């Protein structure tokens, strides 16, 4: 009897992707079996062209346990083709193979030469661009005139075409410089929003593929595209300057048709396309959009619409070199939140609280209004303590406001912006004569549609809230690219994601999403190897950095640029993704070479090249410790009481020099590991040797004989301990010093961005588990639970973003970076940690001493659902663990005993006191 089956078949992390650009896609599956201790002993996988039935690839019967990311090595795949694939497997439990499990995927345009279409640019008046310097931005300087005046409308593009037969399959490939929505015969091609997403457009512009078979028909058809400024031409990232890539928008599409009778044809964007200004007076990602309902042209997307008077497209280009099939999950509407409170003030403004800081926009249904009534929706994340409106965004040109001009429709009208998004919890609506009721208004949550994979709940509500807040910040900042915050900058800061990535992997399937972002990061890497501090990076950003000074002139920075090494390693560890290591390896080498060269060429300014000793000279020629860096960014004590723009320079000054070699060493250490995984042993040996030598230099220059670092902030010490940069015989002293710093700070952390992810692990692993617990449970700022206690629904940028009296500061309330503690909750509180890539082996080591009485957590690994539930009652611990087929867990109990758990369900109870007593005995 067959005891198992292959389930959850995926290609490149997706169920049944279409438009895939990978020439050698990777296949994964999970196994299901009612029996415990199931391991795969072999598999067979086949790929066929579904139209011709041709067998493209078969693995034959392969022995082995591999079921994750099996790379295609068959005949070359063709573009725009449907491939069926099936897999069956053998296990240790039976001689018989499982039944075949089937799935399919489709390739997209695999070569730029597959494109016959042309970029088309609608007639439009280019915007006068609005450009501000970093300094303007840091100082929050406002330009004089209202920005809305200088914005331009959305653009409508339409093309008609005739199909002369029944259609079997129709795929629309489309992209834009700007953001777009496509319709076929007035039906939306898909439910994606803000396509094509944010990319480093000069190098890569993502192409969407839509299955539009159902929407085309024999006879006359129409294809319609609505185009808005998006990231290409709109106001974006730090400065909020506009037109950072270009000041005109354009689009490209190619509709590929397979007729039922076997003929193929295509419809390409070309000179037959007509354009007209759309009903949005403007639509900008930052400042919102203004839609005049009366300007909506009814029926414009239908085939028989009379387009007399529409304009021909003005510019055509056949440069398709940057077009890249989209990789990963698109942006979609993820959820809708009903308001928790609606009030109306004396001015007739309605204040709506959605109870949760989100990324998205409002959908509002209005009663019949007089045509021309102007309804305005403003957004903010936090209010003043007295409930009055407060804008927490300190920056120029980023007022998140949508404006709707009513059409006077007899049955009322509904408005949801289409080409913008906001970071908010509260909306203020003016111009609406009657208050909306709960059913009339909702907050639409937007984000990349990543599969949720984890859950965590404990007996402590505050901890649960902390976890939820991290998840919400993740959701809000994983929109096309990983951003720092969804309201002020929305930049793909490499430091932020480097810090948060491990936590992200527990909550959602982020492998494809982050792989795509890494492709942008690499595209933005400079020739000299510098990896930019954020990506995508526009031509305007490059100009800015050249003329910028101080923090504003930073192009690459310690702890930010190292994302190119750290992030692939995290993805390898969590998803067993070897390709992401391979893909990024050359970029890592280039970055490490830059660090090495700079180290050899430059000395920190406080050193005197003439009086320094030979030893110092040798040491500093190895250490990358010059240039501007963010250091342990936003270390709390450096900000105390200062407005953000005054305080932010202090941590860089105090810690920039020491943080740089710390991350240089981290990158070297990981590069050695990565080279080994890739079978590049000789290179790994070189990295190891260089790491050893540089570590020696670091210890000489920065670690005192008493184990103390030259910096008295907590962060560098945390990192030095975490990255093994303290000699073994000084570790205890260093850890004791760190513990002292924390105690002197009232059991509170004083770690900044790059060190905070390691703080609790370091304390735990150096014998200060009790102190780690006190830092975690701390209620005074800076602490995680202070945020929870003061109403946070997402993670804040500053620990004291809301003062004890409720006064909010003008900082981001939705920065995922400090949410990195969520990974600690999964790994050390619930106790699920990867031990072999992709959780093929994992550790179960819950912290029963954390003060909790119940914890339940699950995460979906590549192999299936890992579940842990534990509880404590009357000194007895009960632990339940589910181990997915084809993986194993190592259970580490407080008694220091280790038990291997095979796949299946396990439950055990034990007396906690005697377990701890057993540890004490072992220690003694
Ligand atoms: C801020 C961002 C981000 C951080 C940089 C250095 O402007 O919000 O979080 O990475 O600075």
Coordinates of C-alpha atoms in Angstrom, one line a residue, residues 53 237 433 527 732 781 876 901:
X53 CA 3.4 16.4 -25.3
X237 CA 12.3 58.0 -1.7
X433 CA -21.6 66.4 4.3
X527 CA 31.9 49.3 -10.7
X732 CA 33.8 36.5 29.8
X781 CA 11.9 53.0 26.9
X876 CA 5.5 20.2 34.8
X901 CA 12.7 13.6 16.7

